[in-house]
Amino acid sequence: MTLGKFSIGVGDRFAHQAKAQLEACLLAQKAGVEVIPVWNKSNREHTIIGSEPSSTRAAAAAAVKALGWSKPYFCDADHINLTTVERFLSPCDFFTIDVADYIGKPADPASIDAFVSNHPELIGAIRLEGVEQSIEITPELLRNTAAKFLFAVQEAGKIYRKIESEKGKGSFIPEVSMDETDSAQTPAELLIILSAVADEQIPIQTIAPKFSGRFNKGVDYVGDVAQFAREMALDMAAIRYAVAHYGLPSNLKLSVHSGSDKFSIYSAIHQSMKAFSTGVHLKTAGTTWLEEIIGLAEAGGDGLSLAKEIYAQAYDHSAELCAPYATVIDIDPARLPSPTNVSGWTSDQFTSALRHDQSSPAYNLSFRQLLHVGFKIAAKMGRRYLDLLEANEAVIAKNVTENLYARHIAPVFLGLKK
Ligand SMILES: [Zn+2]
């Protein structure tokens, strides 16, 4: 089972938008580029919503059938580990093995010694094809990196083998993710990590490092775009080197987590992919849930009322809603409109505050981030929320497809500027 060059992770929290999301991949196909859809939903999201991974598979399969999608598609057990993987084993065929929590925990000294003595080739200046800069690895850096990451890679090996023993070799896409941690991995660290992944015999097809800069949920990148571009090019060069030297799968590519809405780096991602003739897996998730709210607000009437009610409750419970996402949101409470104020808004006022259009003076990034983490409120509404989704399917679907295609797929995979 092989993941195509270009792939997009889409999140469908309430399992109602798979068709609208797949439409965006069909638009890409019409424009001449194959973008493979991967439906991802983490254990955290399933737990908050009270859903099962099998429902994501059912919704994806129904969309694929309805639209006659003939290319591959996948269901991603997003950010799983040994304790959470079980219920994902049957319905999923893509596994994001998350080992961020194990970074910094030391492996046993003998295995660190063995790793260091097995990899003398990593020491010195490594010339990477496609970049000016070479990667410099001193004996100290090799040992320190092993001390910091080897245990995490060994854990990834354990989780991988558990999945392999259940599903069979080659019948799923393995990804290793290290993005939910405090500090970014350098390209040198990435190369060392990849050599350890190869030693563990994990045939990873995607790897999600933490990049420098902030990847907040649902909003644009915050950081130095030029530095990000240099880092991404070096990472791609390091991956190419690791594929050639350590026998990792030839389609191994970067996975960009919290990848939705990072408009200011999409051009850099597109340029790097072109320069290295490679692809990326762009993981987006919550951006679709926000389009549901935008669609409801745009519909007016009961839809707009419900959108306002969700905001009011999110406002009242903001501390609780934000806590699990504290490291990936930056909300300025002073910029949050009061629910009383919002209750008087028109459809247009609500959608223009929420829709991610940075050229609009009404766009409010704090309002957007609070609603991004507010899906628990809608989950608690249960049928009431779902009924309105169904009643307003057309207007919501239009927003979901447009957002994924025009704001994400077109700039990243087609290189189209807005
Ligand atoms: Zn992630």
Short mmCIF file of C-alpha atoms and ligand atoms in Angstrom, two decimals:
data_model
loop_
_atom_site.label_atom_id
_atom_site.label_comp_id
_atom_site.label_asym_id
_atom_site.label_seq_id
_atom_site.Cartn_x
_atom_site.Cartn_y
_atom_site.Cartn_z
CA MET A 1 0.00 0.00 0.00
CA THR A 2 1.59 3.20 -1.18
CA LEU A 3 0.68 6.81 -0.47
CA GLY A 4 0.73 9.01 -3.58
CA LYS A 5 3.06 11.98 -4.00
CA PHE A 6 0.46 14.59 -3.04
CA SER A 7 -1.96 13.89 -0.23
CA ILE A 8 -4.22 15.91 2.00
CA GLY A 9 -5.38 14.98 5.48
CA VAL A 10 -8.93 16.10 6.00
CA GLY A 11 -10.87 16.12 9.24
CA ASP A 12 -14.56 15.49 9.41
CA ARG A 13 -15.44 15.81 13.08
CA PHE A 14 -19.17 15.09 12.65
CA ALA A 15 -18.81 12.70 9.69
CA HIS A 16 -21.06 14.80 7.44
CA GLN A 17 -18.62 16.47 5.00
CA ALA A 18 -16.70 13.63 3.37
CA LYS A 19 -18.42 14.20 0.03
CA ALA A 20 -17.78 17.94 0.05
CA GLN A 21 -14.13 17.26 0.95
CA LEU A 22 -13.74 14.68 -1.79
CA GLU A 23 -15.18 17.21 -4.26
CA ALA A 24 -12.07 19.30 -3.61
CA CYS A 25 -9.86 16.37 -4.68
CA LEU A 26 -12.01 15.96 -7.79
CA LEU A 27 -11.47 19.64 -8.60
CA ALA A 28 -7.71 19.05 -8.25
CA GLN A 29 -8.00 16.08 -10.60
CA LYS A 30 -9.81 18.26 -13.14
CA ALA A 31 -6.98 20.76 -12.82
CA GLY A 32 -4.52 17.96 -13.63
CA VAL A 33 -3.12 17.04 -10.21
CA GLU A 34 -3.82 13.89 -8.21
CA VAL A 35 -4.31 14.69 -4.53
CA ILE A 36 -5.07 11.65 -2.39
CA PRO A 37 -7.56 12.20 0.44
CA VAL A 38 -6.77 10.87 3.91
CA TRP A 39 -9.51 11.19 6.51
CA ASN A 40 -7.87 11.74 9.85
CA LYS A 41 -9.38 11.94 13.30
CA SER A 42 -7.36 11.63 16.48
CA ASN A 43 -8.21 9.71 19.58
CA ARG A 44 -8.65 13.06 21.34
CA GLU A 45 -11.29 14.17 18.81
CA HIS A 46 -13.14 10.86 18.93
CA THR A 47 -13.18 11.07 22.72
CA ILE A 48 -14.44 14.67 22.81
CA ILE A 49 -17.16 13.94 20.26
CA GLY A 50 -18.00 10.45 21.46
CA SER A 51 -17.49 8.82 18.06
CA GLU A 52 -15.75 5.65 16.90
CA PRO A 53 -13.05 5.38 14.19
CA SER A 54 -15.32 3.06 12.20
CA SER A 55 -17.73 5.99 11.61
CA THR A 56 -14.95 7.93 9.83
CA ARG A 57 -14.35 4.94 7.55
CA ALA A 58 -18.06 4.55 6.82
CA ALA A 59 -18.45 8.24 5.91
CA ALA A 60 -15.35 8.16 3.67
CA ALA A 61 -16.43 4.98 1.92
CA ALA A 62 -19.91 6.39 1.28
CA ALA A 63 -18.44 9.57 -0.24
CA VAL A 64 -16.05 7.60 -2.43
CA LYS A 65 -18.93 5.50 -3.70
CA ALA A 66 -21.28 8.43 -4.24
CA LEU A 67 -18.75 10.42 -6.26
CA GLY A 68 -17.15 7.48 -8.05
CA TRP A 69 -13.64 8.28 -6.78
CA SER A 70 -11.41 5.63 -8.34
CA LYS A 71 -8.05 6.59 -6.80
CA PRO A 72 -6.88 5.40 -3.40
CA TYR A 73 -8.11 6.99 -0.18
CA PHE A 74 -7.13 6.32 3.40
CA CYS A 75 -8.36 6.57 6.99
CA ASP A 76 -5.74 7.80 9.41
CA ALA A 77 -5.49 6.71 13.04
CA ASP A 78 -4.20 10.12 13.94
CA HIS A 79 -1.72 10.55 16.81
CA ILE A 80 -2.09 7.07 18.24
CA ASN A 81 0.20 5.19 20.61
CA LEU A 82 0.22 1.70 22.15
CA THR A 83 -2.55 2.52 24.61
CA THR A 84 -4.95 4.11 22.10
CA VAL A 85 -4.37 2.18 18.87
CA GLU A 86 -6.73 -0.74 19.48
CA ARG A 87 -10.04 0.62 18.17
CA PHE A 88 -8.30 2.08 15.10
CA LEU A 89 -6.76 -1.21 13.97
CA SER A 90 -9.65 -2.52 11.94
CA PRO A 91 -11.09 0.63 10.28
CA CYS A 92 -7.79 2.42 9.55
CA ASP A 93 -5.09 1.90 6.94
CA PHE A 94 -2.90 4.89 7.76
CA PHE A 95 -1.34 5.19 11.22
CA THR A 96 0.20 8.35 12.62
CA ILE A 97 2.45 6.89 15.28
CA ASP A 98 2.91 9.73 17.76
CA VAL A 99 6.05 9.51 19.86
CA ALA A 100 6.42 13.16 20.86
CA ASP A 101 5.83 12.29 24.52
CA TYR A 102 8.86 9.98 24.50
CA ILE A 103 11.29 12.59 23.20
CA GLY A 104 13.94 13.31 25.81
CA LYS A 105 13.40 10.04 27.67
CA PRO A 106 16.71 8.22 27.53
CA ALA A 107 17.09 4.86 25.84
CA ASP A 108 19.21 2.34 27.66
CA PRO A 109 22.90 3.32 27.47
CA ALA A 110 23.89 0.15 25.63
CA SER A 111 21.53 0.86 22.75
CA ILE A 112 22.76 4.45 22.51
CA ASP A 113 26.35 3.17 22.35
CA ALA A 114 25.38 0.63 19.72
CA PHE A 115 23.58 3.25 17.61
CA VAL A 116 26.54 5.64 17.74
CA SER A 117 29.07 2.95 16.84
CA ASN A 118 26.86 1.64 14.01
CA HIS A 119 26.68 5.08 12.39
CA PRO A 120 30.19 6.46 11.89
CA GLU A 121 29.05 7.56 8.40
CA LEU A 122 26.87 10.25 9.99
CA ILE A 123 29.84 12.07 11.50
CA GLY A 124 31.34 14.98 9.60
CA ALA A 125 30.02 17.25 6.88
CA ILE A 126 27.31 15.54 4.87
CA ARG A 127 26.79 16.95 1.39
CA LEU A 128 23.13 16.91 0.51
CA GLU A 129 21.96 17.12 -3.07
CA GLY A 130 19.81 20.13 -3.89
CA VAL A 131 20.95 22.48 -1.13
CA GLU A 132 24.03 24.68 -0.84
CA GLN A 133 24.54 24.07 2.83
CA SER A 134 25.90 20.74 4.06
CA ILE A 135 24.80 19.18 7.33
CA GLU A 136 27.49 19.10 10.02
CA ILE A 137 27.27 16.33 12.56
CA THR A 138 29.86 16.15 15.33
CA PRO A 139 30.32 13.01 17.46
CA GLU A 140 28.71 14.96 20.33
CA LEU A 141 25.69 15.89 18.23
CA LEU A 142 25.24 12.28 17.14
CA ARG A 143 25.36 11.03 20.73
CA ASN A 144 23.14 13.83 22.10
CA THR A 145 20.57 13.30 19.37
CA ALA A 146 20.54 9.57 20.06
CA ALA A 147 20.10 10.31 23.76
CA LYS A 148 17.18 12.60 23.00
CA PHE A 149 15.35 10.63 20.27
CA LEU A 150 16.41 6.97 20.27
CA PHE A 151 13.91 5.92 22.92
CA ALA A 152 11.10 7.62 20.99
CA VAL A 153 12.10 5.79 17.81
CA GLN A 154 12.25 2.48 19.70
CA GLU A 155 8.71 3.16 20.97
CA ALA A 156 7.62 3.91 17.39
CA GLY A 157 9.05 0.50 16.49
CA LYS A 158 6.96 -1.19 19.18
CA ILE A 159 3.77 0.53 18.03
CA TYR A 160 4.56 -0.20 14.38
CA ARG A 161 5.10 -3.90 15.09
CA LYS A 162 1.85 -4.09 17.04
CA ILE A 163 -0.03 -2.66 14.04
CA GLU A 164 1.90 -4.87 11.61
CA SER A 165 1.13 -8.00 13.61
CA GLU A 166 -2.59 -7.21 13.46
CA LYS A 167 -2.91 -5.90 9.92
CA GLY A 168 -0.05 -7.56 8.05
CA LYS A 169 3.06 -6.08 6.51
CA GLY A 170 2.50 -3.61 3.69
CA SER A 171 -1.23 -3.29 4.26
CA PHE A 172 -1.14 0.19 5.81
CA ILE A 173 0.75 3.49 5.61
CA PRO A 174 2.96 4.20 8.62
CA GLU A 175 3.78 7.77 9.64
CA VAL A 176 5.89 8.82 12.61
CA SER A 177 4.99 12.17 14.18
CA MET A 178 7.06 14.28 16.53
CA ASP A 179 5.33 17.61 16.08
CA GLU A 180 3.53 17.99 19.39
CA THR A 181 6.62 18.89 21.37
CA ASP A 182 8.35 22.07 22.52
CA SER A 183 11.31 22.48 20.20
CA ALA A 184 11.67 22.04 16.47
CA GLN A 185 13.91 19.28 15.13
CA THR A 186 16.80 20.48 13.00
CA PRO A 187 17.52 18.89 9.61
CA ALA A 188 20.60 17.20 11.17
CA GLU A 189 18.42 15.72 13.90
CA LEU A 190 15.90 14.62 11.29
CA LEU A 191 18.59 12.75 9.37
CA ILE A 192 19.79 10.99 12.53
CA ILE A 193 16.19 10.16 13.49
CA LEU A 194 15.58 8.69 10.02
CA SER A 195 18.65 6.46 10.29
CA ALA A 196 17.29 5.21 13.63
CA VAL A 197 13.85 4.64 12.08
CA ALA A 198 15.54 2.55 9.37
CA ASP A 199 17.40 0.57 12.07
CA GLU A 200 14.03 -0.12 13.71
CA GLN A 201 12.80 -1.34 10.31
CA ILE A 202 9.76 0.91 10.25
CA PRO A 203 8.89 1.43 6.57
CA ILE A 204 7.62 4.97 7.12
CA GLN A 205 6.11 6.78 4.16
CA THR A 206 5.66 10.10 5.94
CA ILE A 207 7.36 11.82 8.84
CA ALA A 208 5.99 14.80 10.74
CA PRO A 209 8.74 16.80 12.40
CA LYS A 210 8.10 19.94 14.35
CA PHE A 211 9.12 22.87 12.17
CA SER A 212 10.24 26.19 13.57
CA GLY A 213 7.59 28.88 13.92
CA ARG A 214 4.10 28.52 15.31
CA PHE A 215 1.50 26.27 13.71
CA ASN A 216 -1.57 27.42 15.56
CA LYS A 217 -4.88 25.71 14.85
CA GLY A 218 -6.92 27.21 12.06
CA VAL A 219 -4.88 30.39 11.58
CA ASP A 220 -1.86 31.46 9.57
CA TYR A 221 1.77 30.55 10.27
CA VAL A 222 3.58 32.77 12.76
CA GLY A 223 7.32 32.89 12.21
CA ASP A 224 10.10 33.61 9.77
CA VAL A 225 8.90 32.40 6.37
CA ALA A 226 12.37 32.53 4.78
CA GLN A 227 13.79 30.43 7.59
CA PHE A 228 10.93 27.96 7.23
CA ALA A 229 11.69 27.69 3.50
CA ARG A 230 15.39 26.94 4.14
CA GLU A 231 14.49 24.41 6.81
CA MET A 232 11.97 22.64 4.60
CA ALA A 233 14.47 22.39 1.73
CA LEU A 234 17.09 20.91 4.08
CA ASP A 235 14.53 18.47 5.50
CA MET A 236 13.60 17.33 2.00
CA ALA A 237 17.28 16.94 1.12
CA ALA A 238 17.84 14.95 4.33
CA ILE A 239 14.90 12.69 3.48
CA ARG A 240 16.23 12.08 0.00
CA TYR A 241 19.63 11.20 1.47
CA ALA A 242 18.08 8.85 4.03
CA VAL A 243 16.05 7.08 1.32
CA ALA A 244 19.22 6.52 -0.72
CA HIS A 245 21.47 5.49 2.18
CA TYR A 246 19.20 3.65 4.60
CA GLY A 247 16.71 1.93 2.33
CA LEU A 248 13.61 3.74 3.56
CA PRO A 249 10.61 3.71 1.16
CA SER A 250 11.30 5.80 -1.92
CA ASN A 251 8.04 7.75 -1.52
CA LEU A 252 8.98 8.92 1.99
CA LYS A 253 7.91 12.55 2.37
CA LEU A 254 7.24 15.25 4.93
CA SER A 255 3.91 15.48 6.67
CA VAL A 256 2.90 19.00 7.66
CA HIS A 257 0.70 18.81 10.74
CA SER A 258 -1.65 21.62 11.72
CA GLY A 259 -1.24 22.37 8.03
CA SER A 260 -4.55 24.09 7.40
CA ASP A 261 -4.68 27.84 6.95
CA LYS A 262 -0.88 28.35 6.84
CA PHE A 263 -1.28 30.58 3.80
CA SER A 264 2.00 32.45 4.17
CA ILE A 265 4.14 29.30 3.79
CA TYR A 266 2.19 27.52 1.03
CA SER A 267 4.22 29.09 -1.72
CA ALA A 268 7.46 27.99 0.02
CA ILE A 269 6.09 24.44 0.35
CA HIS A 270 5.13 24.37 -3.32
CA GLN A 271 8.53 25.68 -4.42
CA SER A 272 10.42 23.13 -2.28
CA MET A 273 8.31 20.26 -3.62
CA LYS A 274 9.11 21.37 -7.15
CA ALA A 275 12.81 21.76 -6.44
CA PHE A 276 13.06 18.26 -4.95
CA SER A 277 10.48 16.56 -7.20
CA THR A 278 8.74 15.35 -4.10
CA GLY A 279 5.38 15.76 -2.42
CA VAL A 280 4.03 16.45 1.04
CA HIS A 281 1.18 15.22 3.14
CA LEU A 282 -0.69 18.35 4.18
CA LYS A 283 -2.70 17.60 7.26
CA THR A 284 -5.73 19.79 7.82
CA ALA A 285 -8.55 18.94 10.17
CA GLY A 286 -10.51 21.54 12.11
CA THR A 287 -10.80 23.90 9.18
CA THR A 288 -13.78 21.87 7.87
CA TRP A 289 -15.69 22.16 11.14
CA LEU A 290 -15.32 25.95 10.91
CA GLU A 291 -16.78 25.85 7.40
CA GLU A 292 -19.81 24.06 8.86
CA ILE A 293 -20.33 27.00 11.21
CA ILE A 294 -19.76 29.46 8.36
CA GLY A 295 -22.32 27.61 6.24
CA LEU A 296 -24.88 27.60 9.07
CA ALA A 297 -24.33 31.32 9.65
CA GLU A 298 -24.59 32.04 5.94
CA ALA A 299 -27.87 30.12 5.77
CA GLY A 300 -29.41 32.58 8.26
CA GLY A 301 -32.51 31.72 10.33
CA ASP A 302 -32.05 28.73 12.63
CA GLY A 303 -28.55 28.13 11.24
CA LEU A 304 -27.36 31.60 12.17
CA SER A 305 -29.02 31.34 15.60
CA LEU A 306 -27.26 28.05 16.27
CA ALA A 307 -23.90 29.45 15.18
CA LYS A 308 -24.38 32.33 17.64
CA GLU A 309 -25.43 29.95 20.39
CA ILE A 310 -22.30 27.83 19.82
CA TYR A 311 -20.16 30.95 20.08
CA ALA A 312 -21.92 32.10 23.26
CA GLN A 313 -21.34 28.73 24.93
CA ALA A 314 -17.76 28.55 23.70
CA TYR A 315 -17.20 32.02 25.14
CA ASP A 316 -18.57 30.91 28.53
CA HIS A 317 -16.49 27.72 28.55
CA SER A 318 -13.39 29.06 26.87
CA ALA A 319 -10.95 28.02 29.62
CA GLU A 320 -12.11 24.40 29.51
CA LEU A 321 -12.23 24.27 25.70
CA CYS A 322 -8.81 25.83 25.25
CA ALA A 323 -6.97 23.74 27.84
CA PRO A 324 -6.25 20.65 25.66
CA TYR A 325 -5.02 22.94 22.87
CA ALA A 326 -3.07 25.43 24.98
CA THR A 327 0.19 25.00 23.04
CA VAL A 328 -1.43 25.43 19.61
CA ILE A 329 -3.71 28.44 20.00
CA ASP A 330 -3.07 32.11 20.81
CA ILE A 331 -6.34 33.83 21.67
CA ASP A 332 -6.42 37.46 22.74
CA PRO A 333 -9.42 37.64 25.12
CA ALA A 334 -9.67 41.38 24.53
CA ARG A 335 -10.38 40.68 20.85
CA LEU A 336 -13.29 38.31 21.58
CA PRO A 337 -16.64 39.99 20.93
CA SER A 338 -19.19 39.56 23.71
CA PRO A 339 -21.97 37.05 22.98
CA THR A 340 -24.50 39.84 23.47
CA ASN A 341 -22.82 41.79 20.73
CA VAL A 342 -22.64 38.73 18.45
CA SER A 343 -26.32 37.98 19.04
CA GLY A 344 -27.16 41.09 17.01
CA TRP A 345 -24.91 40.18 14.05
CA THR A 346 -26.16 39.55 10.53
CA SER A 347 -25.06 36.47 8.55
CA ASP A 348 -22.51 38.62 6.80
CA GLN A 349 -21.03 39.99 10.02
CA PHE A 350 -20.70 36.48 11.47
CA THR A 351 -19.18 34.86 8.38
CA SER A 352 -16.76 37.70 7.70
CA ALA A 353 -15.44 37.58 11.28
CA LEU A 354 -14.95 33.82 10.99
CA ARG A 355 -13.94 33.15 7.40
CA HIS A 356 -10.16 33.05 6.96
CA ASP A 357 -9.84 35.98 4.60
CA GLN A 358 -6.98 38.11 5.86
CA SER A 359 -7.83 40.89 3.44
CA SER A 360 -11.17 41.39 5.18
CA PRO A 361 -11.02 44.01 7.97
CA ALA A 362 -13.75 42.08 9.81
CA TYR A 363 -11.69 38.87 10.05
CA ASN A 364 -11.09 38.10 13.74
CA LEU A 365 -8.42 35.53 14.50
CA SER A 366 -9.29 35.19 18.18
CA PHE A 367 -12.97 34.59 17.36
CA ARG A 368 -11.87 31.98 14.80
CA GLN A 369 -9.54 30.13 17.17
CA LEU A 370 -12.10 29.99 19.97
CA LEU A 371 -14.67 28.47 17.63
CA HIS A 372 -11.99 26.12 16.30
CA VAL A 373 -11.68 24.46 19.70
CA GLY A 374 -15.42 24.79 20.35
CA PHE A 375 -16.58 21.67 18.52
CA LYS A 376 -17.33 20.03 21.86
CA ILE A 377 -20.28 22.42 22.23
CA ALA A 378 -21.76 21.23 18.93
CA ALA A 379 -21.05 17.62 19.91
CA LYS A 380 -23.11 18.12 23.08
CA MET A 381 -26.02 19.49 21.04
CA GLY A 382 -26.15 16.13 19.30
CA ARG A 383 -29.08 15.69 16.90
CA ARG A 384 -29.96 19.38 17.02
CA TYR A 385 -26.64 20.27 15.45
CA LEU A 386 -26.68 17.37 12.99
CA ASP A 387 -30.23 18.12 11.84
CA LEU A 388 -29.23 21.66 10.93
CA LEU A 389 -26.12 20.38 9.13
CA GLU A 390 -28.39 18.14 7.08
CA ALA A 391 -30.98 20.84 6.45
CA ASN A 392 -28.28 23.22 5.19
CA GLU A 393 -26.13 20.69 3.39
CA ALA A 394 -25.83 22.62 0.13
CA VAL A 395 -24.57 25.91 1.55
CA ILE A 396 -22.19 24.12 3.95
CA ALA A 397 -20.81 21.81 1.25
CA LYS A 398 -20.08 24.79 -0.99
CA ASN A 399 -18.00 26.39 1.80
CA VAL A 400 -16.20 23.15 2.70
CA THR A 401 -15.20 22.40 -0.89
CA GLU A 402 -14.21 25.98 -1.69
CA ASN A 403 -12.09 26.27 1.46
CA LEU A 404 -10.21 23.02 0.85
CA TYR A 405 -9.71 23.55 -2.84
CA ALA A 406 -9.13 27.28 -3.27
CA ARG A 407 -7.38 28.03 0.00
CA HIS A 408 -5.40 24.79 0.49
CA ILE A 409 -5.05 22.45 -2.50
CA ALA A 410 -4.65 25.16 -5.15
CA PRO A 411 -1.78 27.08 -3.51
CA VAL A 412 0.04 24.02 -2.11
CA PHE A 413 -0.31 21.43 -4.86
CA LEU A 414 -1.08 23.49 -7.95
CA GLY A 415 1.07 26.49 -7.04
CA LEU A 416 -1.79 28.87 -7.76
CA LYS A 417 -1.63 32.24 -6.11
CA LYS A 418 -4.80 33.79 -4.81
ZN ZN B 1 0.14 16.52 14.66
#
